[in-house]
PDB file of C-alpha atoms in Angstrom:
ATOM      1  CA  UNK A   1     197.355 110.047-125.515  1.00  0.00           C
ATOM      2  CA  UNK A   2     196.415 107.532-122.698  1.00  0.00           C
ATOM      3  CA  UNK A   3     198.470 103.739-122.666  1.00  0.00           C
ATOM      4  CA  UNK A   4     195.960 100.879-122.695  1.00  0.00           C
ATOM      5  CA  UNK A   5     197.183  99.294-120.031  1.00  0.00           C
ATOM      6  CA  UNK A   6     197.443 100.903-116.280  1.00  0.00           C
ATOM      7  CA  UNK A   7     198.370 100.597-112.506  1.00  0.00           C
ATOM      8  CA  UNK A   8     196.707 102.385-110.281  1.00  0.00           C
ATOM      9  CA  UNK A   9     197.542 102.789-106.269  1.00  0.00           C
ATOM     10  CA  UNK A  10     195.552 104.697-103.854  1.00  0.00           C
ATOM     11  CA  UNK A  11     195.578 105.993-100.550  1.00  0.00           C
ATOM     12  CA  UNK A  12     196.227 105.069 -97.097  1.00  0.00           C
ATOM     13  CA  UNK A  13     194.110 102.472 -94.727  1.00  0.00           C
ATOM     14  CA  UNK A  14     191.776 104.277 -91.883  1.00  0.00           C
ATOM     15  CA  UNK A  15     194.266 102.811 -89.512  1.00  0.00           C
ATOM     16  CA  UNK A  16     197.260 104.786 -90.626  1.00  0.00           C
ATOM     17  CA  UNK A  17     198.791 106.465 -87.432  1.00  0.00           C
ATOM     18  CA  UNK A  18     198.527 110.134 -87.928  1.00  0.00           C
ATOM     19  CA  UNK A  19     194.709 109.755 -89.616  1.00  0.00           C
ATOM     20  CA  UNK A  20     191.655 111.294 -87.366  1.00  0.00           C
ATOM     21  CA  UNK A  21     190.283 108.002 -86.770  1.00  0.00           C
ATOM     22  CA  UNK A  22     193.418 106.754 -85.111  1.00  0.00           C
ATOM     23  CA  UNK A  23     194.262 109.735 -83.351  1.00  0.00           C
ATOM     24  CA  UNK A  24     190.689 109.388 -81.588  1.00  0.00           C
ATOM     25  CA  UNK A  25     191.228 105.969 -79.940  1.00  0.00           C
ATOM     26  CA  UNK A  26     191.725 106.905 -76.504  1.00  0.00           C
ATOM     27  CA  UNK A  27     187.734 106.383 -75.691  1.00  0.00           C
ATOM     28  CA  UNK A  28     188.321 102.815 -76.374  1.00  0.00           C
ATOM     29  CA  UNK A  29     189.566 100.828 -73.759  1.00  0.00           C
ATOM     30  CA  UNK A  30     193.102  99.187 -75.291  1.00  0.00           C
ATOM     31  CA  UNK A  31     196.776  99.654 -73.732  1.00  0.00           C
ATOM     32  CA  UNK A  32     197.817 101.748 -76.625  1.00  0.00           C
ATOM     33  CA  UNK A  33     195.910 103.440 -79.811  1.00  0.00           C
ATOM     34  CA  UNK A  34     197.799 100.738 -81.644  1.00  0.00           C
ATOM     35  CA  UNK A  35     196.279  97.075 -80.153  1.00  0.00           C
ATOM     36  CA  UNK A  36     193.406  97.492 -81.696  1.00  0.00           C
ATOM     37  CA  UNK A  37     194.528  96.576 -85.277  1.00  0.00           C
ATOM     38  CA  UNK A  38     196.769  94.483 -83.843  1.00  0.00           C
ATOM     39  CA  UNK A  39     195.255  90.529 -84.429  1.00  0.00           C
ATOM     40  CA  UNK A  40     196.845  89.444 -81.075  1.00  0.00           C
ATOM     41  CA  UNK A  41     195.156  91.953 -78.732  1.00  0.00           C
ATOM     42  CA  UNK A  42     191.795  90.991 -81.384  1.00  0.00           C
ATOM     43  CA  UNK A  43     192.721  87.039 -80.586  1.00  0.00           C
ATOM     44  CA  UNK A  44     192.771  87.924 -76.862  1.00  0.00           C
ATOM     45  CA  UNK A  45     189.768  90.547 -76.891  1.00  0.00           C
ATOM     46  CA  UNK A  46     187.937  91.687 -79.950  1.00  0.00           C
ATOM     47  CA  UNK A  47     185.491  93.606 -77.869  1.00  0.00           C
ATOM     48  CA  UNK A  48     187.319  97.318 -78.542  1.00  0.00           C
ATOM     49  CA  UNK A  49     187.580  96.512 -82.018  1.00  0.00           C
ATOM     50  CA  UNK A  50     183.864  95.805 -82.819  1.00  0.00           C
ATOM     51  CA  UNK A  51     183.109  98.773 -80.746  1.00  0.00           C
ATOM     52  CA  UNK A  52     184.782 101.008 -83.249  1.00  0.00           C
ATOM     53  CA  UNK A  53     184.058  98.505 -86.826  1.00  0.00           C
ATOM     54  CA  UNK A  54     180.667 100.497 -86.629  1.00  0.00           C
ATOM     55  CA  UNK A  55     183.015 104.104 -88.228  1.00  0.00           C
ATOM     56  CA  UNK A  56     184.876 101.861 -90.071  1.00  0.00           C
ATOM     57  CA  UNK A  57     182.292  99.639 -91.987  1.00  0.00           C
ATOM     58  CA  UNK A  58     181.423 100.549 -95.299  1.00  0.00           C
ATOM     59  CA  UNK A  59     178.282 102.709 -96.152  1.00  0.00           C
ATOM     60  CA  UNK A  60     178.770 106.016 -94.459  1.00  0.00           C
ATOM     61  CA  UNK A  61     180.425 107.512 -97.171  1.00  0.00           C
ATOM     62  CA  UNK A  62     179.872 107.749-101.030  1.00  0.00           C
ATOM     63  CA  UNK A  63     182.292 106.691-103.869  1.00  0.00           C
ATOM     64  CA  UNK A  64     183.463 110.448-105.026  1.00  0.00           C
ATOM     65  CA  UNK A  65     184.864 111.235-108.862  1.00  0.00           C
ATOM     66  CA  UNK A  66     188.627 109.959-108.359  1.00  0.00           C
ATOM     67  CA  UNK A  67     186.775 106.494-107.792  1.00  0.00           C
ATOM     68  CA  UNK A  68     184.931 106.838-110.398  1.00  0.00           C
ATOM     69  CA  UNK A  69     187.624 108.214-112.939  1.00  0.00           C
ATOM     70  CA  UNK A  70     189.130 104.911-111.870  1.00  0.00           C
ATOM     71  CA  UNK A  71     185.783 102.976-112.664  1.00  0.00           C
ATOM     72  CA  UNK A  72     186.310 104.993-116.584  1.00  0.00           C
ATOM     73  CA  UNK A  73     189.470 103.981-116.898  1.00  0.00           C
ATOM     74  CA  UNK A  74     188.235  99.447-116.435  1.00  0.00           C
ATOM     75  CA  UNK A  75     185.258 100.567-119.029  1.00  0.00           C
ATOM     76  CA  UNK A  76     187.234 101.780-121.395  1.00  0.00           C
ATOM     77  CA  UNK A  77     189.446  98.742-120.877  1.00  0.00           C
ATOM     78  CA  UNK A  78     192.910 100.439-119.875  1.00  0.00           C
ATOM     79  CA  UNK A  79     192.819  99.288-116.479  1.00  0.00           C
ATOM     80  CA  UNK A  80     195.068  96.788-115.303  1.00  0.00           C
ATOM     81  CA  UNK A  81     194.833  96.720-112.099  1.00  0.00           C
ATOM     82  CA  UNK A  82     194.046  99.015-108.831  1.00  0.00           C
ATOM     83  CA  UNK A  83     196.009  98.762-105.186  1.00  0.00           C
ATOM     84  CA  UNK A  84     194.287  99.742-102.545  1.00  0.00           C
ATOM     85  CA  UNK A  85     195.295  99.982 -98.632  1.00  0.00           C
ATOM     86  CA  UNK A  86     191.994 101.530 -98.362  1.00  0.00           C
ATOM     87  CA  UNK A  87     189.472  98.935 -96.126  1.00  0.00           C
ATOM     88  CA  UNK A  88     186.102 100.820 -96.757  1.00  0.00           C
ATOM     89  CA  UNK A  89     185.308  99.127-100.085  1.00  0.00           C
ATOM     90  CA  UNK A  90     184.435 102.206-102.007  1.00  0.00           C
ATOM     91  CA  UNK A  91     186.246 100.810-104.871  1.00  0.00           C
ATOM     92  CA  UNK A  92     184.339  98.180-104.824  1.00  0.00           C
ATOM     93  CA  UNK A  93     181.388 100.435-104.505  1.00  0.00           C
ATOM     94  CA  UNK A  94     181.986 102.792-107.174  1.00  0.00           C
ATOM     95  CA  UNK A  95     181.711  99.009-109.760  1.00  0.00           C
ATOM     96  CA  UNK A  96     185.059  98.298-110.182  1.00  0.00           C
ATOM     97  CA  UNK A  97     185.405  94.552-110.073  1.00  0.00           C
ATOM     98  CA  UNK A  98     186.850  92.633-107.504  1.00  0.00           C
ATOM     99  CA  UNK A  99     189.180  90.846-109.972  1.00  0.00           C
ATOM    100  CA  UNK A 100     190.376  94.237-110.665  1.00  0.00           C
ATOM    101  CA  UNK A 101     191.691  95.264-107.549  1.00  0.00           C
ATOM    102  CA  UNK A 102     194.372  93.918-105.224  1.00  0.00           C
ATOM    103  CA  UNK A 103     193.111  95.099-101.409  1.00  0.00           C
ATOM    104  CA  UNK A 104     196.498  95.152-100.342  1.00  0.00           C
ATOM    105  CA  UNK A 105     195.301  96.019 -96.400  1.00  0.00           C
ATOM    106  CA  UNK A 106     192.280  93.517 -96.782  1.00  0.00           C
ATOM    107  CA  UNK A 107     188.426  94.615 -97.240  1.00  0.00           C
ATOM    108  CA  UNK A 108     185.137  94.849 -94.777  1.00  0.00           C
ATOM    109  CA  UNK A 109     183.300  93.238 -97.858  1.00  0.00           C
ATOM    110  CA  UNK A 110     184.123  89.834 -96.397  1.00  0.00           C
ATOM    111  CA  UNK A 111     184.940  87.671 -93.018  1.00  0.00           C
ATOM    112  CA  UNK A 112     185.974  84.954 -91.860  1.00  0.00           C
ATOM    113  CA  UNK A 113     185.577  82.791 -88.712  1.00  0.00           C
ATOM    114  CA  UNK A 114     188.665  83.017 -86.656  1.00  0.00           C
ATOM    115  CA  UNK A 115     187.719  79.071 -85.652  1.00  0.00           C
ATOM    116  CA  UNK A 116     186.323  77.144 -88.489  1.00  0.00           C
ATOM    117  CA  UNK A 117     187.310  79.424 -91.431  1.00  0.00           C
ATOM    118  CA  UNK A 118     183.517  79.317 -92.768  1.00  0.00           C
ATOM    119  CA  UNK A 119     183.253  82.882 -95.230  1.00  0.00           C
ATOM    120  CA  UNK A 120     180.484  85.695 -94.705  1.00  0.00           C
ATOM    121  CA  UNK A 121     179.560  88.808 -96.216  1.00  0.00           C
ATOM    122  CA  UNK A 122     179.042  91.634 -95.024  1.00  0.00           C
ATOM    123  CA  UNK A 123     175.532  92.140 -94.822  1.00  0.00           C
ATOM    124  CA  UNK A 124     175.634  88.735 -92.641  1.00  0.00           C
ATOM    125  CA  UNK A 125     177.398  90.748 -90.187  1.00  0.00           C
ATOM    126  CA  UNK A 126     175.928  93.982 -90.388  1.00  0.00           C
ATOM    127  CA  UNK A 127     172.952  93.623 -87.876  1.00  0.00           C
ATOM    128  CA  UNK A 128     175.872  92.945 -85.007  1.00  0.00           C
ATOM    129  CA  UNK A 129     177.992  95.821 -86.290  1.00  0.00           C
ATOM    130  CA  UNK A 130     175.381  98.383 -86.287  1.00  0.00           C
ATOM    131  CA  UNK A 131     175.063  97.223 -82.790  1.00  0.00           C
ATOM    132  CA  UNK A 132     178.512  97.420 -81.664  1.00  0.00           C
ATOM    133  CA  UNK A 133     178.238  93.159 -80.738  1.00  0.00           C
ATOM    134  CA  UNK A 134     181.502  90.862 -81.509  1.00  0.00           C
ATOM    135  CA  UNK A 135     179.667  88.577 -84.324  1.00  0.00           C
ATOM    136  CA  UNK A 136     179.550  85.188 -84.082  1.00  0.00           C
ATOM    137  CA  UNK A 137     179.651  82.256 -86.030  1.00  0.00           C
ATOM    138  CA  UNK A 138     176.344  80.516 -86.037  1.00  0.00           C
ATOM    139  CA  UNK A 139     178.292  77.067 -86.869  1.00  0.00           C
ATOM    140  CA  UNK A 140     180.685  77.295 -84.138  1.00  0.00           C
ATOM    141  CA  UNK A 141     180.248  80.394 -82.106  1.00  0.00           C
ATOM    142  CA  UNK A 142     183.766  81.516 -83.129  1.00  0.00           C
ATOM    143  CA  UNK A 143     184.703  85.319 -82.985  1.00  0.00           C
ATOM    144  CA  UNK A 144     183.770  86.610 -86.965  1.00  0.00           C
ATOM    145  CA  UNK A 145     186.850  88.552 -88.309  1.00  0.00           C
ATOM    146  CA  UNK A 146     186.374  91.141 -91.285  1.00  0.00           C
ATOM    147  CA  UNK A 147     188.920  90.302 -94.000  1.00  0.00           C
ATOM    148  CA  UNK A 148     190.916  92.898 -93.145  1.00  0.00           C
ATOM    149  CA  UNK A 149     194.858  93.269 -92.054  1.00  0.00           C
ATOM    150  CA  UNK A 150     195.440  93.849 -88.611  1.00  0.00           C
ATOM    151  CA  UNK A 151     199.349  94.137 -87.852  1.00  0.00           C
ATOM    152  CA  UNK A 152     201.018  91.359 -87.286  1.00  0.00           C
ATOM    153  CA  UNK A 153     198.731  89.145 -90.240  1.00  0.00           C
ATOM    154  CA  UNK A 154     200.363  88.738 -93.787  1.00  0.00           C
ATOM    155  CA  UNK A 155     199.363  90.435 -97.007  1.00  0.00           C
ATOM    156  CA  UNK A 156     196.695  88.985 -99.008  1.00  0.00           C
ATOM    157  CA  UNK A 157     198.440  86.388-101.479  1.00  0.00           C
ATOM    158  CA  UNK A 158     196.773  88.536-104.389  1.00  0.00           C
ATOM    159  CA  UNK A 159     199.182  91.192-103.488  1.00  0.00           C
ATOM    160  CA  UNK A 160     202.084  89.091-104.654  1.00  0.00           C
ATOM    161  CA  UNK A 161     200.452  87.582-107.185  1.00  0.00           C
ATOM    162  CA  UNK A 162     200.078  90.229-109.276  1.00  0.00           C
ATOM    163  CA  UNK A 163     203.379  92.303-109.080  1.00  0.00           C
ATOM    164  CA  UNK A 164     203.996  90.752-112.359  1.00  0.00           C
ATOM    165  CA  UNK A 165     201.397  93.149-113.515  1.00  0.00           C
ATOM    166  CA  UNK A 166     203.634  96.586-112.828  1.00  0.00           C
ATOM    167  CA  UNK A 167     206.157  96.072-115.289  1.00  0.00           C
ATOM    168  CA  UNK A 168     203.950  95.065-118.645  1.00  0.00           C
ATOM    169  CA  UNK A 169     202.147  98.631-117.230  1.00  0.00           C
ATOM    170  CA  UNK A 170     202.312 101.566-119.577  1.00  0.00           C
ATOM    171  CA  UNK A 171     201.373 104.489-117.088  1.00  0.00           C
ATOM    172  CA  UNK A 172     201.037 104.994-113.396  1.00  0.00           C
ATOM    173  CA  UNK A 173     198.760 106.620-111.799  1.00  0.00           C
ATOM    174  CA  UNK A 174     199.616 106.966-108.011  1.00  0.00           C
ATOM    175  CA  UNK A 175     196.299 109.041-106.317  1.00  0.00           C
ATOM    176  CA  UNK A 176     196.346 110.656-102.630  1.00  0.00           C
ATOM    177  CA  UNK A 177     198.593 107.922-100.694  1.00  0.00           C
ATOM    178  CA  UNK A 178     201.442 108.342 -98.321  1.00  0.00           C
ATOM    179  CA  UNK A 179     204.038 106.107 -99.386  1.00  0.00           C
ATOM    180  CA  UNK A 180     205.525 105.132 -96.321  1.00  0.00           C
ATOM    181  CA  UNK A 181     203.792 101.403 -95.427  1.00  0.00           C
ATOM    182  CA  UNK A 182     205.774  98.612 -97.396  1.00  0.00           C
ATOM    183  CA  UNK A 183     205.672  96.728 -98.944  1.00  0.00           C
ATOM    184  CA  UNK A 184     202.904  98.460-100.949  1.00  0.00           C
ATOM    185  CA  UNK A 185     205.383 101.908-101.379  1.00  0.00           C
ATOM    186  CA  UNK A 186     207.677 100.210-103.108  1.00  0.00           C
ATOM    187  CA  UNK A 187     205.394  99.421-105.943  1.00  0.00           C
ATOM    188  CA  UNK A 188     205.634 102.986-107.450  1.00  0.00           C
ATOM    189  CA  UNK A 189     209.086 102.230-108.669  1.00  0.00           C
ATOM    190  CA  UNK A 190     208.332  98.480-110.071  1.00  0.00           C
ATOM    191  CA  UNK A 191     207.176  99.879-113.821  1.00  0.00           C
ATOM    192  CA  UNK A 192     209.309 100.124-116.358  1.00  0.00           C
ATOM    193  CA  UNK A 193     211.475 103.531-116.304  1.00  0.00           C
ATOM    194  CA  UNK A 194     209.930 104.205-119.452  1.00  0.00           C
ATOM    195  CA  UNK A 195     206.851 104.171-118.109  1.00  0.00           C
ATOM    196  CA  UNK A 196     205.076 107.828-117.011  1.00  0.00           C
ATOM    197  CA  UNK A 197     203.799 107.893-113.648  1.00  0.00           C
ATOM    198  CA  UNK A 198     201.249 110.843-112.723  1.00  0.00           C
ATOM    199  CA  UNK A 199     201.062 111.903-108.946  1.00  0.00           C
ATOM    200  CA  UNK A 200     197.722 113.202-107.999  1.00  0.00           C
ATOM    201  CA  UNK A 201     198.194 114.459-104.533  1.00  0.00           C
ATOM    202  CA  UNK A 202     198.768 116.514-101.682  1.00  0.00           C
ATOM    203  CA  UNK A 203     201.814 116.059-101.066  1.00  0.00           C
ATOM    204  CA  UNK A 204     205.244 114.458-102.667  1.00  0.00           C
ATOM    205  CA  UNK A 205     205.332 111.096-100.992  1.00  0.00           C
ATOM    206  CA  UNK A 206     207.523 108.139-101.122  1.00  0.00           C
ATOM    207  CA  UNK A 207     210.629 107.528-103.278  1.00  0.00           C
ATOM    208  CA  UNK A 208     209.459 110.654-105.297  1.00  0.00           C
ATOM    209  CA  UNK A 209     210.583 112.589-102.177  1.00  0.00           C
ATOM    210  CA  UNK A 210     213.857 111.218-102.050  1.00  0.00           C
ATOM    211  CA  UNK A 211     214.660 110.046-105.503  1.00  0.00           C
ATOM    212  CA  UNK A 212     215.164 112.696-108.433  1.00  0.00           C
ATOM    213  CA  UNK A 213     211.596 112.513-110.643  1.00  0.00           C
ATOM    214  CA  UNK A 214     212.200 110.382-114.373  1.00  0.00           C
ATOM    215  CA  UNK A 215     211.877 112.591-116.801  1.00  0.00           C
ATOM    216  CA  UNK A 216     208.516 111.436-117.876  1.00  0.00           C
ATOM    217  CA  UNK A 217     206.527 111.728-114.062  1.00  0.00           C
ATOM    218  CA  UNK A 218     203.829 113.995-113.483  1.00  0.00           C
ATOM    219  CA  UNK A 219     203.128 115.681-110.614  1.00  0.00           C
ATOM    220  CA  UNK A 220     199.907 117.469-109.707  1.00  0.00           C
ATOM    221  CA  UNK A 221     199.886 118.679-106.243  1.00  0.00           C
ATOM    222  CA  UNK A 222     197.026 119.697-104.248  1.00  0.00           C
ATOM    223  CA  UNK A 223     193.230 118.201-103.783  1.00  0.00           C
ATOM    224  CA  UNK A 224     193.107 115.081-105.326  1.00  0.00           C
ATOM    225  CA  UNK A 225     189.620 115.256-106.266  1.00  0.00           C
ATOM    226  CA  UNK A 226     190.517 118.492-107.827  1.00  0.00           C
ATOM    227  CA  UNK A 227     193.501 117.515-109.508  1.00  0.00           C
ATOM    228  CA  UNK A 228     191.535 114.233-110.984  1.00  0.00           C
ATOM    229  CA  UNK A 229     188.737 116.348-112.455  1.00  0.00           C
ATOM    230  CA  UNK A 230     191.532 118.307-113.952  1.00  0.00           C
ATOM    231  CA  UNK A 231     193.242 115.029-115.124  1.00  0.00           C
ATOM    232  CA  UNK A 232     189.601 114.282-116.502  1.00  0.00           C
ATOM    233  CA  UNK A 233     188.773 117.686-118.709  1.00  0.00           C
ATOM    234  CA  UNK A 234     192.316 116.673-120.357  1.00  0.00           C
ATOM    235  CA  UNK A 235     190.944 113.677-121.499  1.00  0.00           C
ATOM    236  CA  UNK A 236     187.614 115.231-122.380  1.00  0.00           C
ATOM    237  CA  UNK A 237     186.002 112.887-119.740  1.00  0.00           C
ATOM    238  CA  UNK A 238     184.574 115.322-117.325  1.00  0.00           C
ATOM    239  CA  UNK A 239     180.684 114.729-118.282  1.00  0.00           C
ATOM    240  CA  UNK A 240     181.035 110.688-118.724  1.00  0.00           C
ATOM    241  CA  UNK A 241     182.246 110.845-114.986  1.00  0.00           C
ATOM    242  CA  UNK A 242     180.190 113.344-113.826  1.00  0.00           C
ATOM    243  CA  UNK A 243     176.992 111.376-115.289  1.00  0.00           C
ATOM    244  CA  UNK A 244     178.296 108.492-113.832  1.00  0.00           C
ATOM    245  CA  UNK A 245     178.658 109.598-109.903  1.00  0.00           C
ATOM    246  CA  UNK A 246     175.172 110.823-110.473  1.00  0.00           C
ATOM    247  CA  UNK A 247     173.891 107.774-111.606  1.00  0.00           C
ATOM    248  CA  UNK A 248     175.334 105.800-109.254  1.00  0.00           C
ATOM    249  CA  UNK A 249     174.713 107.942-106.304  1.00  0.00           C
ATOM    250  CA  UNK A 250     170.965 107.827-107.099  1.00  0.00           C
ATOM    251  CA  UNK A 251     171.190 103.945-107.123  1.00  0.00           C
ATOM    252  CA  UNK A 252     173.072 104.118-103.416  1.00  0.00           C
ATOM    253  CA  UNK A 253     170.574 106.562-102.342  1.00  0.00           C
ATOM    254  CA  UNK A 254     167.889 103.795-103.531  1.00  0.00           C
ATOM    255  CA  UNK A 255     169.308 100.636-101.793  1.00  0.00           C
ATOM    256  CA  UNK A 256     169.972 102.762 -98.666  1.00  0.00           C
ATOM    257  CA  UNK A 257     167.041 103.738 -98.694  1.00  0.00           C
ATOM    258  CA  UNK A 258     165.078  99.990 -99.186  1.00  0.00           C
ATOM    259  CA  UNK A 259     167.440  98.899 -96.766  1.00  0.00           C
ATOM    260  CA  UNK A 260     166.362 100.852 -93.702  1.00  0.00           C
ATOM    261  CA  UNK A 261     163.010 100.322 -94.792  1.00  0.00           C
ATOM    262  CA  UNK A 262     163.375  96.273 -94.373  1.00  0.00           C
ATOM    263  CA  UNK A 263     164.844  97.248 -91.174  1.00  0.00           C
TER     264      UNK A 263
END
């Protein structure tokens, strides 16, 4: 039986060392790969970041069944909170409400002027970003920075605000993560010892590789989407998730078509 309140942690961000994106930064005029995601370098020269930003911004991919599995948890009032290191916005695109999300490394959904702190939506930045331009504030001409967490910046206050959720969770689901970056990596240890933890991942990660598994832990290694589908099948949710995915993808396709026509 699935318990009534859940905590969920997801895979690591696009800017992590070792990812395909990170390993292909040599084409940009930067002193070393990490610089493109460092706040000090961005403040000095934002152009390389915005040359790359077109690849990072939402819209290139659609949510998969793992995202819609979490959406279904929310619809069934089983989702307490979803923690994610992703900055691609796929969780929001899948229909998981912002109040249920803790985007530990920030989000591209919103942006802030680095000078006057005026806030902007992704839609307001889209045209400049798609043309690889540095977006400027219409009020003060300051650089508009997406609300993602650069190296050298603090995690969002929301990350610390909702840590109180973990001791009250009935189940922890960990999907596709390296659990290497702190303090995110320690979340898996913050649920009560008696709480089951379900790890669906390519490999054993984090404290699972250092400490013995807890008696209630469940590990499913291999393809993450395949693991989520097997979990959904055990719950009798596959048809619901498939219908949700089909319906939402059709909706996203219509929106993209309408957006293309308007431009």
